[in-house]
Coordinates of N, CA and C and ligand atoms in Angstrom, one line a residue:
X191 N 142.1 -38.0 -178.2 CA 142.1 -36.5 -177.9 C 141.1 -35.8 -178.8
X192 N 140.4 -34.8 -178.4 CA 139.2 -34.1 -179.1 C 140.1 -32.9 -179.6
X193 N 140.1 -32.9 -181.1 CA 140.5 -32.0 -181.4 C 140.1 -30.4 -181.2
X194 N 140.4 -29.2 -181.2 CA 139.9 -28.2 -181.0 C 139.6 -27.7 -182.6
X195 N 138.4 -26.9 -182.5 CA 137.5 -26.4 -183.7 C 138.3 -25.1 -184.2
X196 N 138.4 -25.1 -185.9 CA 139.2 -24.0 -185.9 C 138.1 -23.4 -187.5
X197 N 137.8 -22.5 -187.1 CA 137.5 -21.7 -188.3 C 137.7 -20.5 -188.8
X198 N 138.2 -20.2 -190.2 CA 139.3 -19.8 -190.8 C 138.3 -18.7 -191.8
X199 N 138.2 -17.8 -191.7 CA 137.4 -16.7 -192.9 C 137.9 -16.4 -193.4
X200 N 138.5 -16.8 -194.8 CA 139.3 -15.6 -195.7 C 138.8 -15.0 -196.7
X201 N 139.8 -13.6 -197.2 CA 138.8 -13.1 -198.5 C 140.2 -12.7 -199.0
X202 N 139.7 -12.1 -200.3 CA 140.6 -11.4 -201.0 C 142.4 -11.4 -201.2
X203 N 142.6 -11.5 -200.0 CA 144.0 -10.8 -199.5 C 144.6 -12.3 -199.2
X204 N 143.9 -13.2 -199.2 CA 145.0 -14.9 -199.3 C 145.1 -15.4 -200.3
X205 N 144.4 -14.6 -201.0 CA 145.4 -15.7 -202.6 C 146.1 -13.9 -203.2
X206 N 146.2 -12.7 -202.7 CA 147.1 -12.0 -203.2 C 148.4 -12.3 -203.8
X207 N 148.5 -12.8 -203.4 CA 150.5 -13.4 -202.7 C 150.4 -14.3 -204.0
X208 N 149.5 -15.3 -204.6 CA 149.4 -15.8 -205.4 C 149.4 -15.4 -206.8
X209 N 149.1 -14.2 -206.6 CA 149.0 -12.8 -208.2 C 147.7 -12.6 -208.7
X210 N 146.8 -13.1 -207.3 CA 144.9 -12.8 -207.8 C 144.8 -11.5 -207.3
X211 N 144.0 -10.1 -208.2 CA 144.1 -9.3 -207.8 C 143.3 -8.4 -206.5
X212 N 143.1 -8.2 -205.2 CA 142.1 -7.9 -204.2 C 141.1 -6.8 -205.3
X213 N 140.1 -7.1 -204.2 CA 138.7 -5.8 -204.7 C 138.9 -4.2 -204.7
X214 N 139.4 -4.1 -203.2 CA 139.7 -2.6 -202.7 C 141.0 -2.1 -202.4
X215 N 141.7 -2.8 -202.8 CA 143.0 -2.0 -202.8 C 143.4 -1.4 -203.8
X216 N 144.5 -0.8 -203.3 CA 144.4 0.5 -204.4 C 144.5 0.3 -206.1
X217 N 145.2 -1.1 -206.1 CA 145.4 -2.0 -207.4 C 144.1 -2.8 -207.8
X218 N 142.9 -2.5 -207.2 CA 141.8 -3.9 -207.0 C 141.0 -3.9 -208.5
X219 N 140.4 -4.7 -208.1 CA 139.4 -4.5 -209.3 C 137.9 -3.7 -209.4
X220 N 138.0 -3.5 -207.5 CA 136.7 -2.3 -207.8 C 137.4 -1.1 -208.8
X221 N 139.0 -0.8 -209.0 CA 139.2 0.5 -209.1 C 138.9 0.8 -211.1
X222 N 138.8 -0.5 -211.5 CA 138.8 -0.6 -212.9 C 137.6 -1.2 -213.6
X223 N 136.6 -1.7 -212.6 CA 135.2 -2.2 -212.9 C 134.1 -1.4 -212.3
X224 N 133.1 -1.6 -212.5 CA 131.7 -0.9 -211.6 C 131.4 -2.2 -211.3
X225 N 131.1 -2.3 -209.8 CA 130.6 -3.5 -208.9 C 129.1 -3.5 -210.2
X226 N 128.4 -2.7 -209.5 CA 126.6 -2.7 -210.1 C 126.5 -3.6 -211.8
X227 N 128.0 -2.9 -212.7 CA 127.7 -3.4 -214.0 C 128.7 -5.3 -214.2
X228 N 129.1 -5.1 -213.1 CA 129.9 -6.6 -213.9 C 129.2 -7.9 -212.4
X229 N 128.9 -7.2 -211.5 CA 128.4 -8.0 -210.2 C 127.4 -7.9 -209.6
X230 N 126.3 -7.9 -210.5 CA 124.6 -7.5 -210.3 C 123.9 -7.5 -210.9
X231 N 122.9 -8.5 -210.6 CA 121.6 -8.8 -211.4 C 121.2 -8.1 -212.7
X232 N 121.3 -6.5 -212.1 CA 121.0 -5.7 -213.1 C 122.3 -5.4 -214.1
X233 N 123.4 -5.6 -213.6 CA 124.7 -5.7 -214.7 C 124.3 -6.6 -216.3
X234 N 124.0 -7.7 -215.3 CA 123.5 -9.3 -216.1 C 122.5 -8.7 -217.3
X235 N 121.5 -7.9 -216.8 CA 120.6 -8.1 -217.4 C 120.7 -7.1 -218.7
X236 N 121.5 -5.6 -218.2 CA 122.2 -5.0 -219.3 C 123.1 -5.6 -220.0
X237 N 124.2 -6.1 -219.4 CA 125.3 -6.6 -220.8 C 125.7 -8.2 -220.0
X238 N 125.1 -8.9 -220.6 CA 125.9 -10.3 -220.6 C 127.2 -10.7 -221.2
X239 N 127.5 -9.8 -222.2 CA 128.9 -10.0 -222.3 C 129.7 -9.4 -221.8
X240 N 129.8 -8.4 -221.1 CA 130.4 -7.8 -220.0 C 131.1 -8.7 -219.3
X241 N 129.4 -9.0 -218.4 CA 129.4 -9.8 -217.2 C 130.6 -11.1 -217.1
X242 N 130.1 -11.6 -218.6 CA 130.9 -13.0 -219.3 C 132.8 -12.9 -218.8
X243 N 132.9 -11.6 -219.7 CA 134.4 -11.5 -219.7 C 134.8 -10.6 -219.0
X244 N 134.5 -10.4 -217.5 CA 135.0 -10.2 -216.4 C 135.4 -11.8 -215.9
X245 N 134.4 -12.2 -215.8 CA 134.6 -13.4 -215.2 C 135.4 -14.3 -215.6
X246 N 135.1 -14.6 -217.4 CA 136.1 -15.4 -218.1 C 137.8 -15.2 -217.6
X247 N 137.6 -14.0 -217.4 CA 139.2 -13.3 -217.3 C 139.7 -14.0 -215.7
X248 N 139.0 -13.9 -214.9 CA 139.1 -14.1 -213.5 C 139.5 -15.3 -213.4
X249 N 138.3 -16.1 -214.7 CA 139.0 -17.9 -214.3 C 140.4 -18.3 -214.8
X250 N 140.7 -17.2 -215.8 CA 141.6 -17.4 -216.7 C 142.9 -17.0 -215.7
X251 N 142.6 -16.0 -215.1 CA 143.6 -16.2 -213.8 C 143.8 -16.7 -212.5
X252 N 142.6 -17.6 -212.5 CA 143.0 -18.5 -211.2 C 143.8 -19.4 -211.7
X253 N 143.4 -20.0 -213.7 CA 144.0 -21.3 -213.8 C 145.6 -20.9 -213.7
X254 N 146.0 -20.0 -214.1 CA 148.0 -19.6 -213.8 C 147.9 -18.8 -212.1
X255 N 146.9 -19.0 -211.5 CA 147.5 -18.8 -210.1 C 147.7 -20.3 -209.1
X256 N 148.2 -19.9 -208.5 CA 149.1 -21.5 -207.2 C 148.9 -21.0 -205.6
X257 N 148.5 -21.9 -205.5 CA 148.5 -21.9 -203.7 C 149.8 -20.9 -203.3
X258 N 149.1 -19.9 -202.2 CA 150.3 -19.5 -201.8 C 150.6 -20.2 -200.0
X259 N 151.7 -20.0 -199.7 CA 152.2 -20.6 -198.3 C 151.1 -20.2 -197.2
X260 N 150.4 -19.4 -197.3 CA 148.8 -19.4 -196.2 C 148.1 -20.0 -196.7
X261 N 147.4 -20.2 -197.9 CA 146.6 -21.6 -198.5 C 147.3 -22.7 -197.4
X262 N 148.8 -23.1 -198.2 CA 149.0 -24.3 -197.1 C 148.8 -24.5 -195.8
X263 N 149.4 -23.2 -195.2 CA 149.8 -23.6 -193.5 C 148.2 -23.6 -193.3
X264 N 147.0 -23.2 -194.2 CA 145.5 -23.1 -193.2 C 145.4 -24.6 -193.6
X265 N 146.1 -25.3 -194.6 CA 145.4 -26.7 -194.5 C 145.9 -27.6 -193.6
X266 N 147.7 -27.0 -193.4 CA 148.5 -28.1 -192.5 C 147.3 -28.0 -191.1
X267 N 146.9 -27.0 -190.7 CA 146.0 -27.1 -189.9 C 145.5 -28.5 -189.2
X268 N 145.1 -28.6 -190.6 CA 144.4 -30.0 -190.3 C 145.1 -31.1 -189.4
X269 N 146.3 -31.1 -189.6 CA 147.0 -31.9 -188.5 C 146.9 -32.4 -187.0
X270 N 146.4 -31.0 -186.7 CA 146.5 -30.8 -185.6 C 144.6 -30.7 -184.6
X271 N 144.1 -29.9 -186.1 CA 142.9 -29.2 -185.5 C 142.1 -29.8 -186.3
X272 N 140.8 -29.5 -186.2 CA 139.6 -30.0 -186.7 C 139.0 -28.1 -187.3
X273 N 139.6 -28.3 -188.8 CA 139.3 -27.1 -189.8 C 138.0 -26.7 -190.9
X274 N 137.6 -25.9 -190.8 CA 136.4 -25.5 -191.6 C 137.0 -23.9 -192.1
X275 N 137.0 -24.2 -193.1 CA 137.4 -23.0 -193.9 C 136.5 -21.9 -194.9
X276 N 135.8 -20.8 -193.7 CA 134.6 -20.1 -195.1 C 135.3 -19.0 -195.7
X277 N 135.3 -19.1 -197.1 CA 136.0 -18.5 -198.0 C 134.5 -17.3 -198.6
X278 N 135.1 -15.9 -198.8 CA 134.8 -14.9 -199.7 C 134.9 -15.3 -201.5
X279 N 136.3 -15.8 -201.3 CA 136.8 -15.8 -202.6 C 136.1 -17.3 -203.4
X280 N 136.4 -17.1 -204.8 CA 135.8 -17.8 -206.0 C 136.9 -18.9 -206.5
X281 N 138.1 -18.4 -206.0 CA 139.1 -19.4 -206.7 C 139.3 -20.8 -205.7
X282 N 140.2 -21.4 -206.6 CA 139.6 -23.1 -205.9 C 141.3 -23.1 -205.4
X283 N 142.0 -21.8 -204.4 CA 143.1 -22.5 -204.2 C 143.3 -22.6 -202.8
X284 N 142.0 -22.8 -201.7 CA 142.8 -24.0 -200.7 C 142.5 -25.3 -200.9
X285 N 141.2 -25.6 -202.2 CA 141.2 -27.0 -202.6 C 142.6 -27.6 -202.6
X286 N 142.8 -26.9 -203.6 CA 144.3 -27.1 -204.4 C 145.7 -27.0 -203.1
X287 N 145.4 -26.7 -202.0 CA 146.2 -26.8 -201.2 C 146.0 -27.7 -200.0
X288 N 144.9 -28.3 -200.4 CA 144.4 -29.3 -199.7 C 143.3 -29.3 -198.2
X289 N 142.9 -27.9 -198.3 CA 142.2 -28.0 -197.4 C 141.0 -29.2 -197.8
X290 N 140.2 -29.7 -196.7 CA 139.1 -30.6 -197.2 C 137.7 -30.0 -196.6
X291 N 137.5 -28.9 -196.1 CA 135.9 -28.6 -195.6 C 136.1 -27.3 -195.9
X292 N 136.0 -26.8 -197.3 CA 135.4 -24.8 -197.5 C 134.3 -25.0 -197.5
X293 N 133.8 -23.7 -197.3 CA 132.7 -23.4 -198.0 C 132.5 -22.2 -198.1
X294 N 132.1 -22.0 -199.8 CA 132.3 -20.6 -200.6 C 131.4 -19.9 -200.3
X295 N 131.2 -18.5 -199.5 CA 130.1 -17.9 -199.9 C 129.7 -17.5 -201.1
X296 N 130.7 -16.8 -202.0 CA 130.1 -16.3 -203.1 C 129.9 -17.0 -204.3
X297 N 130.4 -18.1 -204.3 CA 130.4 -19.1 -205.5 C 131.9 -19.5 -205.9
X298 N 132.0 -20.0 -207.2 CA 133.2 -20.6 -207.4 C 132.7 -20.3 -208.6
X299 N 134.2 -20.0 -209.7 CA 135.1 -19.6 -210.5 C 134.3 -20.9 -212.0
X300 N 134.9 -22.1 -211.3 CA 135.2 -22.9 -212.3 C 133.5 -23.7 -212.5
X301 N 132.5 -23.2 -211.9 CA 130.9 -23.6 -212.0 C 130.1 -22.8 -212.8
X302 N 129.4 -23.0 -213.4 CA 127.9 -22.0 -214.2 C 127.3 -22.7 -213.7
X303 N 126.0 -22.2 -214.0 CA 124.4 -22.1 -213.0 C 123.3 -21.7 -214.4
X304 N 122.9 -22.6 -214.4 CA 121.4 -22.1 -215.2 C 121.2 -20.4 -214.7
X305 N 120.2 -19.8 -215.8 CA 119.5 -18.8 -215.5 C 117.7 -18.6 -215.0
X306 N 117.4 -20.2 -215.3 CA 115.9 -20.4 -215.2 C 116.0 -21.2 -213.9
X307 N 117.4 -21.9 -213.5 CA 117.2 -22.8 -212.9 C 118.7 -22.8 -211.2
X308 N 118.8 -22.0 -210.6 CA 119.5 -21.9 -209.8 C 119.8 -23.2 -208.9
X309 N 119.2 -24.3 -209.2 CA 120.2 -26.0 -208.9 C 120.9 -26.4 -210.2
X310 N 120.1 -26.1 -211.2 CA 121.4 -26.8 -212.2 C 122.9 -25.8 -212.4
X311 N 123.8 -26.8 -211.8 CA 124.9 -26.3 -211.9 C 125.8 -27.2 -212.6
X312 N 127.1 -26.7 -213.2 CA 128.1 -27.3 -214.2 C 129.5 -27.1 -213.7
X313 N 130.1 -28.0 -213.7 CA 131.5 -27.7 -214.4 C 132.0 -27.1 -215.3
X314 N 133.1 -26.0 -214.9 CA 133.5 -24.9 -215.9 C 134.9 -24.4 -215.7
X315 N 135.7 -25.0 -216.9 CA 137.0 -25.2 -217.1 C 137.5 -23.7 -217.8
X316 N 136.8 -23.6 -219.1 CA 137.1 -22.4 -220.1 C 136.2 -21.5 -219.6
X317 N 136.0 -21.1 -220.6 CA 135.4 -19.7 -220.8 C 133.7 -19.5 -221.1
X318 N 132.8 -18.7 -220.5 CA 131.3 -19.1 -220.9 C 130.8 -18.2 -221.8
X319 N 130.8 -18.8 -223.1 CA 130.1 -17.5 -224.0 C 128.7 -17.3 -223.8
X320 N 128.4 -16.5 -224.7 CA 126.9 -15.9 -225.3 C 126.5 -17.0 -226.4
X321 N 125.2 -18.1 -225.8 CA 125.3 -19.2 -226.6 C 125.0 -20.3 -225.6
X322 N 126.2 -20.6 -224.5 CA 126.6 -21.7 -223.9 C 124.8 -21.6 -223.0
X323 N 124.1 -23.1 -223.1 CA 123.1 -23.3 -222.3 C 123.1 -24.0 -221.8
X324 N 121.9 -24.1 -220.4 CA 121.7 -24.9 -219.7 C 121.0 -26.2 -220.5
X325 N 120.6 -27.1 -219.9 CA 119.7 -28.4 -220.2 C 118.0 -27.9 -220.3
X326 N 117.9 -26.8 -219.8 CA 116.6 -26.1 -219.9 C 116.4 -25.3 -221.0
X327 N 118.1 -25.0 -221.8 CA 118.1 -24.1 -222.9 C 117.9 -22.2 -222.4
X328 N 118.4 -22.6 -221.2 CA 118.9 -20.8 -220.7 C 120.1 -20.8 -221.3
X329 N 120.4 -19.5 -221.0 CA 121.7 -18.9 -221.3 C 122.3 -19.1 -219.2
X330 N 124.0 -19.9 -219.9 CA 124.4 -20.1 -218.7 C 125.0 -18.8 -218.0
X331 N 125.1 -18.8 -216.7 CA 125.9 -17.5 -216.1 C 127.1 -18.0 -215.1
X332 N 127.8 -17.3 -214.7 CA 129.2 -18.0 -213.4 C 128.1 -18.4 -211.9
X333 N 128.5 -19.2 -211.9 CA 128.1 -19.7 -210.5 C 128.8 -18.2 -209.5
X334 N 128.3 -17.4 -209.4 CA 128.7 -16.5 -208.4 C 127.4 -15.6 -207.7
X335 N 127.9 -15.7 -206.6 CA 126.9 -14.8 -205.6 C 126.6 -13.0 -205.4
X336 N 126.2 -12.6 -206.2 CA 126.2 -11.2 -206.8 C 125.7 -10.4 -205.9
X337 N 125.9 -9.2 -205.7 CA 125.1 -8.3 -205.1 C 123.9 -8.1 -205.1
X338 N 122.9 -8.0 -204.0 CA 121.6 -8.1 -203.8 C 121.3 -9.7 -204.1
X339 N 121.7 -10.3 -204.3 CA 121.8 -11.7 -204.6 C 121.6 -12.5 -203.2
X340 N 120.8 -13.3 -202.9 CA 120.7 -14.2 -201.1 C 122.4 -14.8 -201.4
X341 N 122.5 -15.2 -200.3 CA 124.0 -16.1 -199.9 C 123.4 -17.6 -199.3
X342 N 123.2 -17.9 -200.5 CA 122.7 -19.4 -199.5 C 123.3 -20.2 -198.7
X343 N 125.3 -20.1 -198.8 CA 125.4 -21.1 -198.1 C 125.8 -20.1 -196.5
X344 N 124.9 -18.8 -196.3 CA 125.4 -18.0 -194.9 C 125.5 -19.0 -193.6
X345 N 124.3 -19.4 -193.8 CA 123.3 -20.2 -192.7 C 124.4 -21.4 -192.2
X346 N 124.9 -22.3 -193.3 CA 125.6 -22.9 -193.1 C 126.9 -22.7 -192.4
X347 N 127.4 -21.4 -192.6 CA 129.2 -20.9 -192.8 C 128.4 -20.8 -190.9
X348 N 127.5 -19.6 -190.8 CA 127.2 -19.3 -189.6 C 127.4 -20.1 -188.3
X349 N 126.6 -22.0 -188.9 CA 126.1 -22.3 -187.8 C 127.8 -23.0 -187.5
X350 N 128.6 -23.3 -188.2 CA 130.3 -23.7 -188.0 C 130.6 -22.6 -187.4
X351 N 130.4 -20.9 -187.4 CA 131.4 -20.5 -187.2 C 130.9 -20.2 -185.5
X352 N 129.5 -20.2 -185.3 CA 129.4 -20.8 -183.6 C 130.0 -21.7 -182.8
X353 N 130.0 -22.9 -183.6 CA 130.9 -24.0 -182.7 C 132.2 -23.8 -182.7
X354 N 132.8 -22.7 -183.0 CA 134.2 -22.5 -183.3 C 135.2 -22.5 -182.0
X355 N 136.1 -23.1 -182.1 CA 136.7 -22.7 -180.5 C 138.3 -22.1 -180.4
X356 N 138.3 -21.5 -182.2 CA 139.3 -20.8 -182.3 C 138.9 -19.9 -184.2
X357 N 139.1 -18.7 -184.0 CA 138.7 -18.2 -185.3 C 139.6 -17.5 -185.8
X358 N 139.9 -17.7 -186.5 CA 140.9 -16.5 -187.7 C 140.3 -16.4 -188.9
X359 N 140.7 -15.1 -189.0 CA 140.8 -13.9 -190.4 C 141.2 -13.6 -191.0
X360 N 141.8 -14.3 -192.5 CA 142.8 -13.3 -192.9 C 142.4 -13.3 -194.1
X361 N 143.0 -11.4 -194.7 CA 142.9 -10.8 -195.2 C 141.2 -10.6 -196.3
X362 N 140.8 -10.5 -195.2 CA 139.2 -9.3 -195.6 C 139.3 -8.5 -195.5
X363 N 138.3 -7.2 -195.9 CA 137.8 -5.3 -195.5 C 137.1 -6.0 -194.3
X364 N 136.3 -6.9 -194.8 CA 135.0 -7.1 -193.9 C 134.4 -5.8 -194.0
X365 N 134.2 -5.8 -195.2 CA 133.2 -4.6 -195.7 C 131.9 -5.0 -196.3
X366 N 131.9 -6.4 -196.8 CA 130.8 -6.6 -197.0 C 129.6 -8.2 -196.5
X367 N 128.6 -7.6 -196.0 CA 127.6 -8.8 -195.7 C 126.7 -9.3 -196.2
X368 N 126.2 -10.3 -196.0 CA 126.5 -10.8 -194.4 C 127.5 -11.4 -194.4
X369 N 128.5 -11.7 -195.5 CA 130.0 -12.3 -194.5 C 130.5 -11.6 -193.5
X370 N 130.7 -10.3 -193.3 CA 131.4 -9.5 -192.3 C 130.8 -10.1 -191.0
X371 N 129.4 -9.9 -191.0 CA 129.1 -10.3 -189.8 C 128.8 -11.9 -189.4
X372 N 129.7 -12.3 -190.0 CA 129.9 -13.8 -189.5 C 130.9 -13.6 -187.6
X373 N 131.7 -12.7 -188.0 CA 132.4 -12.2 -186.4 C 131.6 -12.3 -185.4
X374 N 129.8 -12.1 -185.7 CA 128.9 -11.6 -184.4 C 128.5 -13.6 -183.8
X375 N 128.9 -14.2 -184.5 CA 128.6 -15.5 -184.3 C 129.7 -16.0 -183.4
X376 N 130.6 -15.8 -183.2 CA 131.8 -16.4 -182.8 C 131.3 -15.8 -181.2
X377 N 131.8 -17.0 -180.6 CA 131.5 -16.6 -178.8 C 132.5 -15.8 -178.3
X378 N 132.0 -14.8 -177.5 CA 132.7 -13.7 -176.7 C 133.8 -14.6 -176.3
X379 N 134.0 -15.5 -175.7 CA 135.7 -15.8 -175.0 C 136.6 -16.6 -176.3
X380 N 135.8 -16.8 -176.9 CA 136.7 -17.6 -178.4 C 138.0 -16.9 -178.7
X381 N 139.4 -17.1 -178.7 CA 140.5 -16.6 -179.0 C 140.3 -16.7 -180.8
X382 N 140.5 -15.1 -181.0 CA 140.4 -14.7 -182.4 C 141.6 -13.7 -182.9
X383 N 142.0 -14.1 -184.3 CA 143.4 -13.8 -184.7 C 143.0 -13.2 -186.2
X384 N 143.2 -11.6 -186.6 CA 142.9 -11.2 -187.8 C 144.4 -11.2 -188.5
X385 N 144.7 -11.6 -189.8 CA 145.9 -11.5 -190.5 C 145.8 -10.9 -191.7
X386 N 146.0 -9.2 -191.8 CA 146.3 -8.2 -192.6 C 147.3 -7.4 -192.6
X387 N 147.4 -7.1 -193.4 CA 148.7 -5.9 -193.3 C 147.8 -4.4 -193.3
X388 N 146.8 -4.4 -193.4 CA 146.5 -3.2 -193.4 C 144.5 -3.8 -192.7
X389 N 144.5 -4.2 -191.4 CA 143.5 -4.6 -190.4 C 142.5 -4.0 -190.7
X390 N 141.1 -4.3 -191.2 CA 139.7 -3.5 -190.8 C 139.9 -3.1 -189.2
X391 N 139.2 -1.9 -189.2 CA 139.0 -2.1 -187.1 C 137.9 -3.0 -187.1
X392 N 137.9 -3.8 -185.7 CA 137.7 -4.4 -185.4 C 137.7 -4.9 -183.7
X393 N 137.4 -3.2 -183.5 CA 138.1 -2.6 -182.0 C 136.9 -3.2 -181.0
X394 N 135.4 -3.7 -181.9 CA 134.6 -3.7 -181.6 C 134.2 -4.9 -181.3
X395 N 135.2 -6.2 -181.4 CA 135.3 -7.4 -181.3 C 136.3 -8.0 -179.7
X396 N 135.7 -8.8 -178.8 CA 136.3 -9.3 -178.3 C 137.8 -10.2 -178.1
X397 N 138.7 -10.7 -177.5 CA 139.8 -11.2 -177.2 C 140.1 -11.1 -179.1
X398 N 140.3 -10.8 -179.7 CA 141.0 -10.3 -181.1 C 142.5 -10.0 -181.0
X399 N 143.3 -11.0 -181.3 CA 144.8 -10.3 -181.7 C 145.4 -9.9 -183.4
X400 N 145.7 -9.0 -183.7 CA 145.9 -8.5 -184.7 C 146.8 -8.7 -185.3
X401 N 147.3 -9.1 -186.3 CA 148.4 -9.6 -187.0 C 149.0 -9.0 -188.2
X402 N 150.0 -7.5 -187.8 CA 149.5 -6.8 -189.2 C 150.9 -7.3 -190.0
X403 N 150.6 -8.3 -190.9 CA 151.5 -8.8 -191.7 C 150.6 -9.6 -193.1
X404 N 151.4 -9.9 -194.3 CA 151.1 -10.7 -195.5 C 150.4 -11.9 -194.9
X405 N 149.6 -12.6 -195.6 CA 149.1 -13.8 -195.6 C 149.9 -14.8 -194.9
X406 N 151.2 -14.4 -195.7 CA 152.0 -16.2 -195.9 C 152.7 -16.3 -194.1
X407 N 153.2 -14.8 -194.2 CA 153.7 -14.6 -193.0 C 153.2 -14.4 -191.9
X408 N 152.1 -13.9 -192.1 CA 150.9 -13.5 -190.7 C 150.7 -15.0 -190.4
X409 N 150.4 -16.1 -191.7 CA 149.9 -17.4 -191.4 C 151.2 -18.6 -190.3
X410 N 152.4 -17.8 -191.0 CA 153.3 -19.0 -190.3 C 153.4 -18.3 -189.0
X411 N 153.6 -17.1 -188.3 CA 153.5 -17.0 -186.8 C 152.6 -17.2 -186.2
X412 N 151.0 -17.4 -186.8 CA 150.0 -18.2 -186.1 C 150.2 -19.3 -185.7
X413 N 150.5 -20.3 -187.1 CA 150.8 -21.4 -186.6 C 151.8 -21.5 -185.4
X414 N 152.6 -21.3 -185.8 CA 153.9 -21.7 -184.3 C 152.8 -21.2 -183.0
X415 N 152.5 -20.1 -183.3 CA 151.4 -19.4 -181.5 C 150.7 -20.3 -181.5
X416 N 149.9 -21.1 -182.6 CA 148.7 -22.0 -182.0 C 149.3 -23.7 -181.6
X417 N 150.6 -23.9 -182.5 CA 150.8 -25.2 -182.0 C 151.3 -25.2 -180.6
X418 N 152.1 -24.3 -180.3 CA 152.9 -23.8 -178.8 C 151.0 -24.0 -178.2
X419 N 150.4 -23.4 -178.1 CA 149.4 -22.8 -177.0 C 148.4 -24.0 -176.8
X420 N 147.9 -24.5 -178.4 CA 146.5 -25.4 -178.0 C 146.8 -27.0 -178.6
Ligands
LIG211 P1 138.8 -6.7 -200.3 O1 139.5 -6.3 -201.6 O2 137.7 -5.9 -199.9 O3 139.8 -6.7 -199.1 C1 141.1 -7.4 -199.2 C2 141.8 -7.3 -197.9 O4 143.0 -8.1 -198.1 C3 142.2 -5.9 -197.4 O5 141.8 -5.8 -196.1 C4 143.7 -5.9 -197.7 O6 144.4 -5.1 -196.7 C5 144.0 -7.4 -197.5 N1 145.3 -7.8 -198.1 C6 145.9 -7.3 -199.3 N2 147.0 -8.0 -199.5 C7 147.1 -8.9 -198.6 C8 148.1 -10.0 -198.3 N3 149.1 -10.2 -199.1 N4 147.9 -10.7 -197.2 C9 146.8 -10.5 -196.4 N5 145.9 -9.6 -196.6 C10 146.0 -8.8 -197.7 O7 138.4 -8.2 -200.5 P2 137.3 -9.1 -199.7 O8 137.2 -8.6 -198.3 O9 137.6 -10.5 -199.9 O10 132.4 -10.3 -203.5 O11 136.0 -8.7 -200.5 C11 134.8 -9.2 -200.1 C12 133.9 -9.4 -201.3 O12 133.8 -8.1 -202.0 C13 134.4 -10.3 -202.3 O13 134.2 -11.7 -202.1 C14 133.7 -9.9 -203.6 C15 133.9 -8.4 -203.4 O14 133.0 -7.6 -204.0 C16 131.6 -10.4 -204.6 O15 132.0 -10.0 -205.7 C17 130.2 -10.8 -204.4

């Protein structure tokens, strides 16, 4: 039997539930950072230690954050469907929950990246000081995809989320691109399912059912709808 194609966009709002904090909510981290100074080139280029211990902080809380019950149910997925998972977020927890095909747009948490050299990349456990270099003898930075920054792996996330033959969303603004407009790729009759408690509109999307509930919960009545249906 050919499995049916499922791809899965999440941001912010699926590892909430896990105690990672969202960007734009009223608790987020835009409300206590400046995007420009801790997530932009030109942040970088004013204060590197800023930049450093924003981030150090972030990894420092993914390592005491755990898969929450939507991590899971998008990997149980797998069981059934044939899963590609493009993630917004930096943290490694549908690894950790076992999905096996993400792909990050904005980078990952636990990587640094040269400054001279945007292929040398590292493994990164702790923390990255003022000091820590590349093999080239740059100063290392987070492997993260910054504002005004290209998204290299878009192209990629894109051409999956065309072949899709079932799409869900949960918990993005879909405020910012080009992830947001990954939606314009998905084919007009494709059955598509957003899971928020508090929905971007999205009035402007085809067959879309809306699911205004938490992650964990929005995720388990999908499942049961999608194993019943496909
Ligand atoms: P946002 O903070 O913009 O949006 C989080 C979404 O999650 C909102 O729509 C919330 O309603 C929803 N949400 C909150 N709690 C939830 C829960 N328990 N279950 C389900 N949904 C919940 O985060 P993103 O859309 O991921 O990029 O932000 C996109 C990008 O903006 C991030 O990747 C980051 C940020 O700036 C960079 O830093 C490059």
């Amino acid at each position: 039997m050919i499995r049916k194609k499922i791809v899965v966009l999440t941001g912010a709002g699926v590892s909430a539930e896990s105690g990672l904090r969202t960007f734009r909510d009223s608790d987020g981290l835009w409300e206590e950072h400046r995007i420009e100074d801790v997530a932009s080139p030109l942040g970088w280029k004013r204060n590197q230690q800023l930049v450093l211990d924003f981030y150090n902080q972030r990894r420092r809380d993914v390592l005491k954050a755990k898969p929450n019950a939507a991590h899971f149910a998008i990997a149980q997925l797998e069981e059934k469907f044939d899963v590609v998972v493009v993630t917004q977020n930096i943290d490694n927890l549908h690894e950790r929950a076992s999905s096996t095909k993400v792909i990050h747009l904005h980078g990952e948490i636990f990587k640094s990246r040269s400054t001279v050299d945007y292929k040398l990349i590292y493994k990164c456990e702790g923390d990255i000081l003022i000091g820590d270099k590349c093999e080239k003898g740059s100063q290392l930075r987070p492997f993260i995809v910054w504002f005004n920054e290209a998204v290299p792996m878009i192209e990629v996330a894109a051409k999956e989320v065309s072949s899709a033959e079932l799409f869900i969303i949960v918990g993005t603004s879909l405020q910012v691109y080009p992830a947001a407009g990954l939606i314009n790729y998905v084919h007009a009759t494709v059955p598509k399912f957003l899971i928020d408690p508090k929905a971007p509109d999205v009035s402007f999307v085809r067959n879309i059912t809306c699911i205004a509930k938490k992650a964990s919960e929005g995720m388990s009545e999908l499942t049961d709808i999608l194993l019943k249906k496909y």
